[in-house]
Structure formats: C-alpha cells, structure tokens
mmCIF file of C-alpha atoms in Angstrom:
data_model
loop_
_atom_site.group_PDB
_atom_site.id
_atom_site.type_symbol
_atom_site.label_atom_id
_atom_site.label_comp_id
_atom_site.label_asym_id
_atom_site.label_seq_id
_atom_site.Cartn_x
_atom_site.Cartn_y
_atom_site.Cartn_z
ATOM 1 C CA UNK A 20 1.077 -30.282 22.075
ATOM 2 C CA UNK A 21 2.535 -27.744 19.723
ATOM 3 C CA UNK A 22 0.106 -24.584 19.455
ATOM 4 C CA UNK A 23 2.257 -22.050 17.470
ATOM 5 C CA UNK A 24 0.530 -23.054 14.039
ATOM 6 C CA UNK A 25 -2.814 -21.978 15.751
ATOM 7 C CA UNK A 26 -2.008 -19.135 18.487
ATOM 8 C CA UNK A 27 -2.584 -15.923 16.452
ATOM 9 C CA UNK A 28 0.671 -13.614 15.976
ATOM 10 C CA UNK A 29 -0.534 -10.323 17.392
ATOM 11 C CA UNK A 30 0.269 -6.959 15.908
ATOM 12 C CA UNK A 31 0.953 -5.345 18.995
ATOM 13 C CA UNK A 32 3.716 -8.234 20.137
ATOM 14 C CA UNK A 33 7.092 -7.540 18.274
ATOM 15 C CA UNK A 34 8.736 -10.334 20.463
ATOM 16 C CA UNK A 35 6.271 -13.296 19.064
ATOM 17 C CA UNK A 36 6.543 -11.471 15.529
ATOM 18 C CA UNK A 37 10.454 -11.739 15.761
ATOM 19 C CA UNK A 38 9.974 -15.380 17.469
ATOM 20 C CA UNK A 39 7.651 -16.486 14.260
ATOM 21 C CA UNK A 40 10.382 -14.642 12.006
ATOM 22 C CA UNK A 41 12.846 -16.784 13.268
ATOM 23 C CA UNK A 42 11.150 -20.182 13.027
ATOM 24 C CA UNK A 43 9.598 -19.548 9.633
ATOM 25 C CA UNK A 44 12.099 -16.986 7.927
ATOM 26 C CA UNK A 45 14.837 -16.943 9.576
ATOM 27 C CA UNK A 46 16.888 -14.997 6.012
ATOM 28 C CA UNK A 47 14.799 -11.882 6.961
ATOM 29 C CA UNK A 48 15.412 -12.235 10.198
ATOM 30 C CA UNK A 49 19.090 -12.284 9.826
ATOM 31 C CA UNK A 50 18.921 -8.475 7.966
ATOM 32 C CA UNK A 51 17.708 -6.944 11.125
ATOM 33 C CA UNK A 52 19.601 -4.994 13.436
ATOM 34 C CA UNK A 53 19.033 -6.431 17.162
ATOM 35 C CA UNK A 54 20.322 -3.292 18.812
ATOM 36 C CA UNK A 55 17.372 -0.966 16.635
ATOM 37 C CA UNK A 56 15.028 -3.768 17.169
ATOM 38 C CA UNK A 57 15.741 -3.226 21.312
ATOM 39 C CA UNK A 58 15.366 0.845 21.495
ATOM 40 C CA UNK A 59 12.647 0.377 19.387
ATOM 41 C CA UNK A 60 10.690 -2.207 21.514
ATOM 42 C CA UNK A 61 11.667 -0.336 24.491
ATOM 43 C CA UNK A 62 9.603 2.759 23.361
ATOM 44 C CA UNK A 63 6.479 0.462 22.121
ATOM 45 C CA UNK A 64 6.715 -0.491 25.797
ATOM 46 C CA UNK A 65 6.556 2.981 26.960
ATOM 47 C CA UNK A 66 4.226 4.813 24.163
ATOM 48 C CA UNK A 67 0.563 5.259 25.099
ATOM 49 C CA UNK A 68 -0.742 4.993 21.802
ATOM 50 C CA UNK A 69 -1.640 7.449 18.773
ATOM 51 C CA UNK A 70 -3.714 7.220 16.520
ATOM 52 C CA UNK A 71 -4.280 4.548 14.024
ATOM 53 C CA UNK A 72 -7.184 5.468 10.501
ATOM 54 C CA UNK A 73 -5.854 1.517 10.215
ATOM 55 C CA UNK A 74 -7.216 -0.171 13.598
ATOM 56 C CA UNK A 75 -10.084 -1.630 14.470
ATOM 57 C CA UNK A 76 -13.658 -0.180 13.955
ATOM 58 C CA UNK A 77 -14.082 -0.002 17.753
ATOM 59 C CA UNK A 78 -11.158 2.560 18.199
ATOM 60 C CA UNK A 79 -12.284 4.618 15.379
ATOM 61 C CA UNK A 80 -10.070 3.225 12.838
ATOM 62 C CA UNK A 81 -11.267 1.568 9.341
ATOM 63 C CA UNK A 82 -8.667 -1.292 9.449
ATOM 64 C CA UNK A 83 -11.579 -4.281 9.148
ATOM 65 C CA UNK A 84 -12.945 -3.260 6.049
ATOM 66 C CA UNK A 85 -9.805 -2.185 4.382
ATOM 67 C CA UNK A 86 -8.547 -5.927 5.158
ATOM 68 C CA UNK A 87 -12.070 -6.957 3.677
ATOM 69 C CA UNK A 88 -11.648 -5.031 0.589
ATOM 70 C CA UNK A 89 -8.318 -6.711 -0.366
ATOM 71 C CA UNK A 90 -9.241 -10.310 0.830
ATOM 72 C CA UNK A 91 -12.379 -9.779 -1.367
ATOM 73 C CA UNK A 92 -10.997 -8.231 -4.491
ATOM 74 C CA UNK A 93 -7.322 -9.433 -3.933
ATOM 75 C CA UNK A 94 -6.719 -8.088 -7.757
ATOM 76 C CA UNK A 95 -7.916 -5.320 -7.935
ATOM 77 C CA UNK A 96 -5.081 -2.490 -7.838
ATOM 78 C CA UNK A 97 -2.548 -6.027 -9.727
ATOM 79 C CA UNK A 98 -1.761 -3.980 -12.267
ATOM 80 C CA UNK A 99 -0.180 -0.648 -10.290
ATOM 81 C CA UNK A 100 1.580 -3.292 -7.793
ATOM 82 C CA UNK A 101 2.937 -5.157 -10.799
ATOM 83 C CA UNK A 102 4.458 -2.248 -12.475
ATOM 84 C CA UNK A 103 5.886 -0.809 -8.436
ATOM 85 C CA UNK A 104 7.766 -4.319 -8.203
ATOM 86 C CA UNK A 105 8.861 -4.048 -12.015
ATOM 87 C CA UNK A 106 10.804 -0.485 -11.350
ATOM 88 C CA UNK A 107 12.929 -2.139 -8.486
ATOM 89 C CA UNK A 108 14.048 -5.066 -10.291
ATOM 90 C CA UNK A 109 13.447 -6.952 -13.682
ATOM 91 C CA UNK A 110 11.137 -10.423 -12.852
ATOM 92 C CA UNK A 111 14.152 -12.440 -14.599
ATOM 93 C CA UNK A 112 16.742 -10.712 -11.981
ATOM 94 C CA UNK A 113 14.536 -10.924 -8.810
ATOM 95 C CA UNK A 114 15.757 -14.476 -7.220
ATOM 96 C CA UNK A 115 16.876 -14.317 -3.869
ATOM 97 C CA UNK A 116 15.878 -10.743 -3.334
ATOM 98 C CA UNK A 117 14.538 -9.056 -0.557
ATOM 99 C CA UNK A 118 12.357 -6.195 -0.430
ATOM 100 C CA UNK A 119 11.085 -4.186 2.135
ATOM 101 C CA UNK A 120 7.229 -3.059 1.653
ATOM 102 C CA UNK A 121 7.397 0.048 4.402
ATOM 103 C CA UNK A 122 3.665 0.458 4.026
ATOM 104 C CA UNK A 123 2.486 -3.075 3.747
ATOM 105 C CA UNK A 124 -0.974 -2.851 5.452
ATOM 106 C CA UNK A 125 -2.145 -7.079 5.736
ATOM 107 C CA UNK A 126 0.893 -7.950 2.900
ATOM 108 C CA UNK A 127 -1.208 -7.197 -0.243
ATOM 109 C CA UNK A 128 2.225 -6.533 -2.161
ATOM 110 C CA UNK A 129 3.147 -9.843 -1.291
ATOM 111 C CA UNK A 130 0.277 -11.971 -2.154
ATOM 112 C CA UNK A 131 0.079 -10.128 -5.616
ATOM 113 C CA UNK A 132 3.760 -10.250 -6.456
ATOM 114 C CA UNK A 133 3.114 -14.181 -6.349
ATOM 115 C CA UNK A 134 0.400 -13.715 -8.874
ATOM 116 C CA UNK A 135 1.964 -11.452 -11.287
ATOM 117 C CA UNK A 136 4.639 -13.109 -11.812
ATOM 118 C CA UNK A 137 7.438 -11.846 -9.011
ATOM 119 C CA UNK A 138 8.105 -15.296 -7.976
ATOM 120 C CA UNK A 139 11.564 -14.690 -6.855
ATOM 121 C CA UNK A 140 11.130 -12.134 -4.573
ATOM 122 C CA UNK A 141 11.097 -12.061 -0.899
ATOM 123 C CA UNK A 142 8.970 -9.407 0.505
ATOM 124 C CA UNK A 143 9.202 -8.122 3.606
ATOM 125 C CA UNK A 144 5.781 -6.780 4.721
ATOM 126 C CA UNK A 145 6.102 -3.688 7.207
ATOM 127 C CA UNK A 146 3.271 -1.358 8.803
ATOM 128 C CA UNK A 147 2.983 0.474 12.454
ATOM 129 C CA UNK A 148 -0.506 -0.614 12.568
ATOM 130 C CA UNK A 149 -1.286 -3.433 14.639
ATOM 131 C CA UNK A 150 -4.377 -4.203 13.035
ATOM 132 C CA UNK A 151 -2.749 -4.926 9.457
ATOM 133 C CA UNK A 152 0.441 -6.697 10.962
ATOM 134 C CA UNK A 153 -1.557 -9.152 12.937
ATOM 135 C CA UNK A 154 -3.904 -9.303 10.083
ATOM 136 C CA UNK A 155 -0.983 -10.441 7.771
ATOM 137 C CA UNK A 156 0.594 -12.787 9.828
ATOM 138 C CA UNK A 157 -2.921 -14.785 10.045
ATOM 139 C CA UNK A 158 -2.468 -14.657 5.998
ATOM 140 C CA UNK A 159 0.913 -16.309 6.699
ATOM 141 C CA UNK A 160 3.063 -13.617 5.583
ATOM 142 C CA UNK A 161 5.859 -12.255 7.167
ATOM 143 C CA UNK A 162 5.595 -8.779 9.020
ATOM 144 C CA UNK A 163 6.954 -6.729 11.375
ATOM 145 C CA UNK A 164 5.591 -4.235 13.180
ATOM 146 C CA UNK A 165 7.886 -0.914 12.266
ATOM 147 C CA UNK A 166 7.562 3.009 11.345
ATOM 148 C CA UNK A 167 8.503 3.553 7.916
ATOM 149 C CA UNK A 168 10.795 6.799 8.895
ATOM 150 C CA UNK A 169 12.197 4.094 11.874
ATOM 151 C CA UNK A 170 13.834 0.908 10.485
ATOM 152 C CA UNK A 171 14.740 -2.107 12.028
ATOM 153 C CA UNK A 172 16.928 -3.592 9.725
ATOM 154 C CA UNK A 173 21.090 -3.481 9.518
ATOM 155 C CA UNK A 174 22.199 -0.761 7.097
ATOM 156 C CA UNK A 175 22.939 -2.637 3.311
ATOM 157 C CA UNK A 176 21.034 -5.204 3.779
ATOM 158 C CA UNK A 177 18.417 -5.434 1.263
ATOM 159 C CA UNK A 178 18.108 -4.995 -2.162
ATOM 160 C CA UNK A 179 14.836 -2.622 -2.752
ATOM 161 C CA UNK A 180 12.679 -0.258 -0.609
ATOM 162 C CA UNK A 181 8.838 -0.001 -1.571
ATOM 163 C CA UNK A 182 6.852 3.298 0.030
ATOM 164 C CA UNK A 183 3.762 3.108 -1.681
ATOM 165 C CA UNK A 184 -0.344 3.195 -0.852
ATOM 166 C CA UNK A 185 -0.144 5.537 2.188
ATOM 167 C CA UNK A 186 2.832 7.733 1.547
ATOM 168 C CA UNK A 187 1.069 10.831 2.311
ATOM 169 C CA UNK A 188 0.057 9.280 5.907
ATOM 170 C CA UNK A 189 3.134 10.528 6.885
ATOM 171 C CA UNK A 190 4.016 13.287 8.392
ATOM 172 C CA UNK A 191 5.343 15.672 5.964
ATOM 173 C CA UNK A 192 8.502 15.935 8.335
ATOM 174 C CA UNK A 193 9.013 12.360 8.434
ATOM 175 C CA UNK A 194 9.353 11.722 4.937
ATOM 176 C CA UNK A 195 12.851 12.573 4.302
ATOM 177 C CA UNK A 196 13.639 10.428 7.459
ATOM 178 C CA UNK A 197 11.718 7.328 5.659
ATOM 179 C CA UNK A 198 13.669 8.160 2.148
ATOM 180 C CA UNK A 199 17.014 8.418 4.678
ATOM 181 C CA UNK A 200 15.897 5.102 6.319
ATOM 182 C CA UNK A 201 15.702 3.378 2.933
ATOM 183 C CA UNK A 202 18.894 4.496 1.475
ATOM 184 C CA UNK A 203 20.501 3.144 4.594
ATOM 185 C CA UNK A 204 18.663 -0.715 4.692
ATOM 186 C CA UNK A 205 19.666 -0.669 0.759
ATOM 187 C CA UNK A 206 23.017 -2.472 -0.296
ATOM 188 C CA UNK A 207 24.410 -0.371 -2.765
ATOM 189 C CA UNK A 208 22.910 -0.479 -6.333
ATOM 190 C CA UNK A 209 19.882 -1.190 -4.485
ATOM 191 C CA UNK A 210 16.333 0.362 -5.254
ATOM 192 C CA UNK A 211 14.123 2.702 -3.717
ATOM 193 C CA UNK A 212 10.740 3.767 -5.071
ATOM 194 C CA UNK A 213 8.313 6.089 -3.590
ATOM 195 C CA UNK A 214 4.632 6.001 -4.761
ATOM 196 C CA UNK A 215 1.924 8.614 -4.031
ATOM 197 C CA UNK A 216 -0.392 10.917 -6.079
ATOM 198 C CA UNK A 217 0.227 14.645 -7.247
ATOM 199 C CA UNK A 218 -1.999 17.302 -5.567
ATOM 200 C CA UNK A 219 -4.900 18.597 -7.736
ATOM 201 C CA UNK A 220 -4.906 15.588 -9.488
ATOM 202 C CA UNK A 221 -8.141 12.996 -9.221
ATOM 203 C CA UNK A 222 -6.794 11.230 -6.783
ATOM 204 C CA UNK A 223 -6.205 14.317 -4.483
ATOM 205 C CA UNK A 224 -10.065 15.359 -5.313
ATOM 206 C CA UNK A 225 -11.239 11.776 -4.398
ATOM 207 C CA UNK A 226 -9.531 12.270 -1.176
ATOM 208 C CA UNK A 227 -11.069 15.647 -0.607
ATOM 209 C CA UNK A 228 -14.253 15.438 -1.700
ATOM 210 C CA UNK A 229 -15.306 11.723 -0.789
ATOM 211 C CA UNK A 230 -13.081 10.117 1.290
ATOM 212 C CA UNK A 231 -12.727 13.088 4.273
ATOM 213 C CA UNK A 232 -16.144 13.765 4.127
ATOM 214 C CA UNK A 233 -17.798 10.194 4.479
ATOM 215 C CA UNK A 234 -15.251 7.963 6.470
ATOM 216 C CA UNK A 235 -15.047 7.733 9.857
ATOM 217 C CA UNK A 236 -11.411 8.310 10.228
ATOM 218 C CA UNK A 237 -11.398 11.937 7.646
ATOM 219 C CA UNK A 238 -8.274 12.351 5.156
ATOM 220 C CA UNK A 239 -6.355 15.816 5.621
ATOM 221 C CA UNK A 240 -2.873 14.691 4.046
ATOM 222 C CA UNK A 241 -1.098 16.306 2.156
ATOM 223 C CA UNK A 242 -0.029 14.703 -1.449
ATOM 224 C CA UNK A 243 3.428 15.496 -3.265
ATOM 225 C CA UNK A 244 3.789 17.422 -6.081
ATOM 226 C CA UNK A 245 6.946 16.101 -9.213
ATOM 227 C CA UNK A 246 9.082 18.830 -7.317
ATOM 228 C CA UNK A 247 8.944 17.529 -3.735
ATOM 229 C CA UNK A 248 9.435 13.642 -4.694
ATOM 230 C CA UNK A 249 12.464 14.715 -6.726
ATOM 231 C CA UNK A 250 13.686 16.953 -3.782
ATOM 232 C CA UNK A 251 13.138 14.078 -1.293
ATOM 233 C CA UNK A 252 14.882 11.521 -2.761
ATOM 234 C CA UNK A 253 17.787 14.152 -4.153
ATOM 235 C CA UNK A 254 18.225 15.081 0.175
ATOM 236 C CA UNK A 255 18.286 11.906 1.474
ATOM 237 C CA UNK A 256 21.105 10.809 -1.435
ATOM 238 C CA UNK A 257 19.961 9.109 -3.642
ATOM 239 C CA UNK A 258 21.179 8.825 -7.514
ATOM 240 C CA UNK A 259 19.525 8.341 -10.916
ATOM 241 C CA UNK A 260 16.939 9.623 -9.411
ATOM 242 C CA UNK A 261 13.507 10.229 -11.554
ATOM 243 C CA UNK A 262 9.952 10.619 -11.557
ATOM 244 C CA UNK A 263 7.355 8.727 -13.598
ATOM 245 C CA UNK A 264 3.681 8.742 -14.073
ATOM 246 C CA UNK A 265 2.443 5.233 -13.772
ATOM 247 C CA UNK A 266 -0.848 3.671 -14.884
ATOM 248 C CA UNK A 267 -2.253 2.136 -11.108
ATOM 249 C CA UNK A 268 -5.730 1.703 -11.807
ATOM 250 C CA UNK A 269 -8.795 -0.340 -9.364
ATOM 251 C CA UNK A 270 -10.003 -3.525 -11.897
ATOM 252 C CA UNK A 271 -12.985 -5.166 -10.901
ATOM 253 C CA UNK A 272 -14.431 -8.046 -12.643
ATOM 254 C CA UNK A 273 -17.864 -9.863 -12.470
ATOM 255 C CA UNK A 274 -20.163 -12.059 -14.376
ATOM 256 C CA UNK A 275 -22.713 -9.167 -15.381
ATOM 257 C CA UNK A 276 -22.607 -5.411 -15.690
ATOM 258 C CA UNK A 277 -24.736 -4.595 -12.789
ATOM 259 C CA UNK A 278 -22.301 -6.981 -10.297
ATOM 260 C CA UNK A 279 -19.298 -5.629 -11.858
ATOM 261 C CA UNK A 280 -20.749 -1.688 -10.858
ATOM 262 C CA UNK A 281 -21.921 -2.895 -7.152
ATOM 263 C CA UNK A 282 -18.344 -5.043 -7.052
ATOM 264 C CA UNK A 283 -16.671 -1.549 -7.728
ATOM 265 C CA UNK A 284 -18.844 0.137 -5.321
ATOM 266 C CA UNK A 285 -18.565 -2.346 -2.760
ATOM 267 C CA UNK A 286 -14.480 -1.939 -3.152
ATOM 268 C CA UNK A 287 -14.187 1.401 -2.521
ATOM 269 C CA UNK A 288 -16.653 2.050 0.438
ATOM 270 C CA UNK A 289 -15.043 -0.983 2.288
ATOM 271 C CA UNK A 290 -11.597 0.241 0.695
ATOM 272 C CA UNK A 291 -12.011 4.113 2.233
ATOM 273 C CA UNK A 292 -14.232 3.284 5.161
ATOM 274 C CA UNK A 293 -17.253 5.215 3.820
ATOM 275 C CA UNK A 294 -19.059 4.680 6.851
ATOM 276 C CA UNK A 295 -21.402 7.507 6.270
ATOM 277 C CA UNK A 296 -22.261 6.808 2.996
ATOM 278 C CA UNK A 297 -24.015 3.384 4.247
ATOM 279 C CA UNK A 298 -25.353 4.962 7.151
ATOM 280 C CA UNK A 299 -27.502 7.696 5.449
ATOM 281 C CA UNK A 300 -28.044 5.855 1.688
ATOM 282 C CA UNK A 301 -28.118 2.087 2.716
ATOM 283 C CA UNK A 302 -25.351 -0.656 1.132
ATOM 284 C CA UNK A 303 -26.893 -0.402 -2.068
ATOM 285 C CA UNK A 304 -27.786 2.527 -2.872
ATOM 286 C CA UNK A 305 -24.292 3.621 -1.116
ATOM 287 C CA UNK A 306 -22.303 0.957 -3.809
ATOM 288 C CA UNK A 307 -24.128 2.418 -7.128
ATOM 289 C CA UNK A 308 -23.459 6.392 -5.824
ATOM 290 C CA UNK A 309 -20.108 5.614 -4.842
ATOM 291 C CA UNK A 310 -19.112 4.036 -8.678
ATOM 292 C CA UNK A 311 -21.256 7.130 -10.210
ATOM 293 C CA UNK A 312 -19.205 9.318 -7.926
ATOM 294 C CA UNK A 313 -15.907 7.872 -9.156
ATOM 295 C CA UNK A 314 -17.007 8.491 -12.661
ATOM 296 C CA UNK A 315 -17.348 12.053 -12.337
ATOM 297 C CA UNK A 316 -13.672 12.254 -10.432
ATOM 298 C CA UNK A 317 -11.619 10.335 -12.712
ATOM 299 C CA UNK A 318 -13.181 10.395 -15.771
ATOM 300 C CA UNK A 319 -10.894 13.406 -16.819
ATOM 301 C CA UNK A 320 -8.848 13.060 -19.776
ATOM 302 C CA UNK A 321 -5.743 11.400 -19.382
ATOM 303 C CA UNK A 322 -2.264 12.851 -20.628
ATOM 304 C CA UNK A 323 -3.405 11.922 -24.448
ATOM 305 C CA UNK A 324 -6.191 14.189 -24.097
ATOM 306 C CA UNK A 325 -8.756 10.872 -24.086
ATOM 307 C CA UNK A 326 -11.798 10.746 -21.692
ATOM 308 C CA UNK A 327 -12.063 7.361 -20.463
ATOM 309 C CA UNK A 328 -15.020 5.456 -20.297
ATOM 310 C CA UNK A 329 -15.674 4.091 -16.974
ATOM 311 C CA UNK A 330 -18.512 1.804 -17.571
ATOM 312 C CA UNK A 331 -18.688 -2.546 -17.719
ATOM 313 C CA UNK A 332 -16.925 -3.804 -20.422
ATOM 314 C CA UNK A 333 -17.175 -7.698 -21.587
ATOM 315 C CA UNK A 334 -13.876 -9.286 -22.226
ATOM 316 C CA UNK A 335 -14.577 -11.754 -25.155
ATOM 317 C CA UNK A 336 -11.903 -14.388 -23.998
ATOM 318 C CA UNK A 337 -13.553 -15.035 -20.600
ATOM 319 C CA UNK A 338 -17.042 -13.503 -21.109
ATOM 320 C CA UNK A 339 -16.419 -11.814 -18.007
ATOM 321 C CA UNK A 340 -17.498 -8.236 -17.474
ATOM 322 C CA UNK A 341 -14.160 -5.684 -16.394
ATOM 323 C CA UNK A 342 -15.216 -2.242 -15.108
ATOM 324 C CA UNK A 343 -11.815 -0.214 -14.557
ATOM 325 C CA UNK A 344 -11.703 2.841 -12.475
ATOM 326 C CA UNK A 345 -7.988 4.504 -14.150
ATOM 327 C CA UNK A 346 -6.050 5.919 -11.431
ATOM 328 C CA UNK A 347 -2.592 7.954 -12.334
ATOM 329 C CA UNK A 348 -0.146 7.817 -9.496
ATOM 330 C CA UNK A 349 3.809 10.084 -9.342
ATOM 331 C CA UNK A 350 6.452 7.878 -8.439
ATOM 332 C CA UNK A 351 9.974 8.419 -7.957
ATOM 333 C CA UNK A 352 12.488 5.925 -7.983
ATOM 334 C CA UNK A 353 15.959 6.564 -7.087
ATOM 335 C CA UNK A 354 19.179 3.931 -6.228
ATOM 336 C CA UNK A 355 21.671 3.718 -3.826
ATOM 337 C CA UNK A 356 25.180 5.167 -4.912
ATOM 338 C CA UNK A 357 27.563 2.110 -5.481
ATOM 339 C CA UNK A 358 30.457 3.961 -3.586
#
C-alpha cells in the first residue's frame, strides 16, 4: 500500500522534504546544491535547538495561531503580497520562473500568488521553522527547511529572491549574509527584494507597544531605516538598487460591520500571538480592544497628509462590509549584475 500521500512531511526531516521534492517537483529540486544541502543537514543533526517565536504553543512559540490566522483570512495582507511579486517580475513575464520566498512561514506567498494573478510562477517556500515547513507541506506546497542567511540552492539558479514578513527576525549581522545569499542563488538579471518596515513608523510602534508586551514570545527586533536597506543591498552587490514605500495593508471582509471589526480583531491576536490579551480581557472583549488599538497606531496620516478612516466600509458591488487596517512597509529591490 502506498502511504506517502498520507504520512505527514515533517518540518524537522530535510531528507523526507528533499524525498517529497523529488517525487512531486523535481525542477526545484534540480536548483539545489547537494554538497550545501549535506553540511547543512550535518549541522541540523548536531544543533540542539534555538529558539523558534514560530513553533508550537507548547515550546513557547506562537506558530499555531499564526498558521490559523492565514488559513482563516488567507486574503488578508493580498494586496502587499501582490505588489512584492509584481517588483520581481511583470505577471505577463513570470512563466517558468522560480522564486525563492526566504521567509515563507506555511507558503502564504504561494497560495496568494495563485489568487492574484501570478499564475506562472513557481515559488519556492523556505523557513527554519519546523512548525511552518511541516505546516506547508500538509497545504501541499513545496518547502524546505533552510536559514535565509544559509542557502541551499546552486549559485544562478533562480530568477528572484523574496525576504519579506520577518526580515527584522534576523539577526542584524546576518542580514548582509541573507542579501549575499540571494545575489548568489540569482541568475544574472535576476531579482531581489527585501521587505520590512522603517523604525518609528506605525508598524515599529505596533511592535513595541502591543505586540512585545502581550504575546508570549515578546518582539525586541530591530527594523531598518531607507539608509540601511540601501546600504545592504549596495554591500552585498547588488545594482539598480532602490527603495520604495509600498501600500501592504491587513483587508478583512465580512457580512456586517460588527463581524468585519471582531474578523480584524480576531486576525491580529491569532496573527501576533496576543496571548495575554485573551487571558486577562476574554476573546471578545480582547478582538474589539485589539481593532480600537490598531486605530489609534495607524490611523496617522499617510504621506498625502490624509488621516485614514479605519472603520467598516460596505462595498456596493458585493454588499460586503471591508474594514482595512493601512500598513506602509520600506522595500528595497535590487538585481543581479548581468556580468
């Protein structure tokens, strides 16, 4: 009897991920470098562990509910994702190439990108938390257990690098080794972008103020200012390379006002791991402080000097009610010289 559709891929088993790879995708893979892939399996073997915000409740991580979150509200951060996949290659040019998504968590990129209209990519998902490779392999998506400033793949081969939702995670020594990394796996002409959010900005202040002092796992990272993505993409050798300020906000939509404000609420403490919100206010009461709390964070005025409005709005073609929470995110983008 064959049991490989139904024996779960673990996160923690890079031979069975690299088995599955084979048999179901055997293009990706191809691009990998067998004698990386060996060192690097050789020190999984010998590491004792580290820690992990993205594991398992049990361990102190907040990996379930951050899975929850984007299995419940699969849409919600489309639009940012859509825009990420945009600066690395035009939809009409994207057939038959791959990308590597160095952050992937449980392969959110991936299961958007088919929704949004990147139907010719192939996305590579990537994460060093077991929790979220395991947990994209039982979506049926391709992943491989990796550190982003570590690759496993063969030097030019692929066309674009994504390092985005987690970029401050890293250490702040090992980011010029991921932007290095990437401008080695890219062919030339290919496409790196690199996706965070500037300090002092709402983002940084959500962080701060909410997420470090409510979730079980804290948040002391520190986010990039224009300066440092430039210089980190300008070290590691990159050309053409720029910074933009792109539009990445949450979307949450519901079939009343009040569902469309817990829906949002709901999001974010499952998306953050507000643990002690729940704990002292109860799931309710937790959901409706949480949106009210977002309000007062980013409802600054944007660069056109506009307060936004973050309250339920009806959309008059579905009759569905949208309530947006407007995030602004840096991200620089740089390509691989062609010589």
């Amino acid at each position: 009897m064959d049991t490989t559709a139904t024996t779960p891929t673990r996160g923690d088993d890079l031979p069975a991920q690299l088995e599955r790879l084979g048999r179901e995708h055997p293009r990706l893979l191809d691009r990998l470098d067998q004698d990386l892939v060996a060192a690097w399996a050789e020190d999984l073997r010998r590491a004792a562990g580290g820690r992990d915000d993205f594991g398992p409740a049990a361990a102190g991580g907040r990996g379930e509910r951050y899975v929850r979150a984007q299995q419940d509200r699969l849409m919600t951060r489309a639009h940012g994702i859509d825009q990420l996949l945009r600066l690395i290659c035009d939809p009409a040019e994207q057939r038959g190439q791959v990308v590597l998504d160095l952050l992937g968590g449980d392969g959110l990129v991936r299961r958007v990108a088919g929704r949004t209209g990147h139907h010719g990519l192939s996305i590579m998902t990537c994460d060093l938390s077991p929790l979220m490779v395991e947990a994209a392999w039982e979506a049926g998506l391709p992943a491989v257990l990796q550190s982003a400033s570590r690759l496993l793949f063969r030097s030019g081969s692929v066309d674009g690098v994504l390092l985005a939702y987690g970029t401050h995670h890293l250490p702040e020594s090992d980011r010029l080794l991921a932007a290095e990394e990437s401008l080695r796996v890219l062919r030339p002409g290919g496409v790196f972008v690199m996706h965070d959010f500037e300090v002092g900005g709402p983002m940084d202040v959500w962080f701060e103020q909410v997420v470090d002092r409510y979730s079980a796992t804290g948040h002391r990272f520190a986010h990039f200012t224009r300066e440092e993505l430039t210089a980190c993409l300008d070290k590691a050798g990159f050309e053409d390379v720029r910074v933009v300020e792109l539009a990445d906000p949450y979307r949450v939509v519901a079939d009343s006002p009040r569902a469309a404000e817990l829906g949002m609420g709901r999001y974010l403490l499952d998306m953050y791991g507000l643990v002690g919100l729940e704990d002292s206010l109860g799931a309710e009461r937790a959901e409706e402080w949480t949106v009210q709390r977002a309000r007062e964070v980013f409802g600054v005025p944007g660069p056109d000097g506009v307060r936004p409005v973050i309250e339920p709005r009806r959309d008059p073609g579905t009759g569905g009610w949208h309530l947006e929470v407007p995030r602004r995110a840096l991200v620089a983008v740089g390509r691989r010289p062609e010589r």
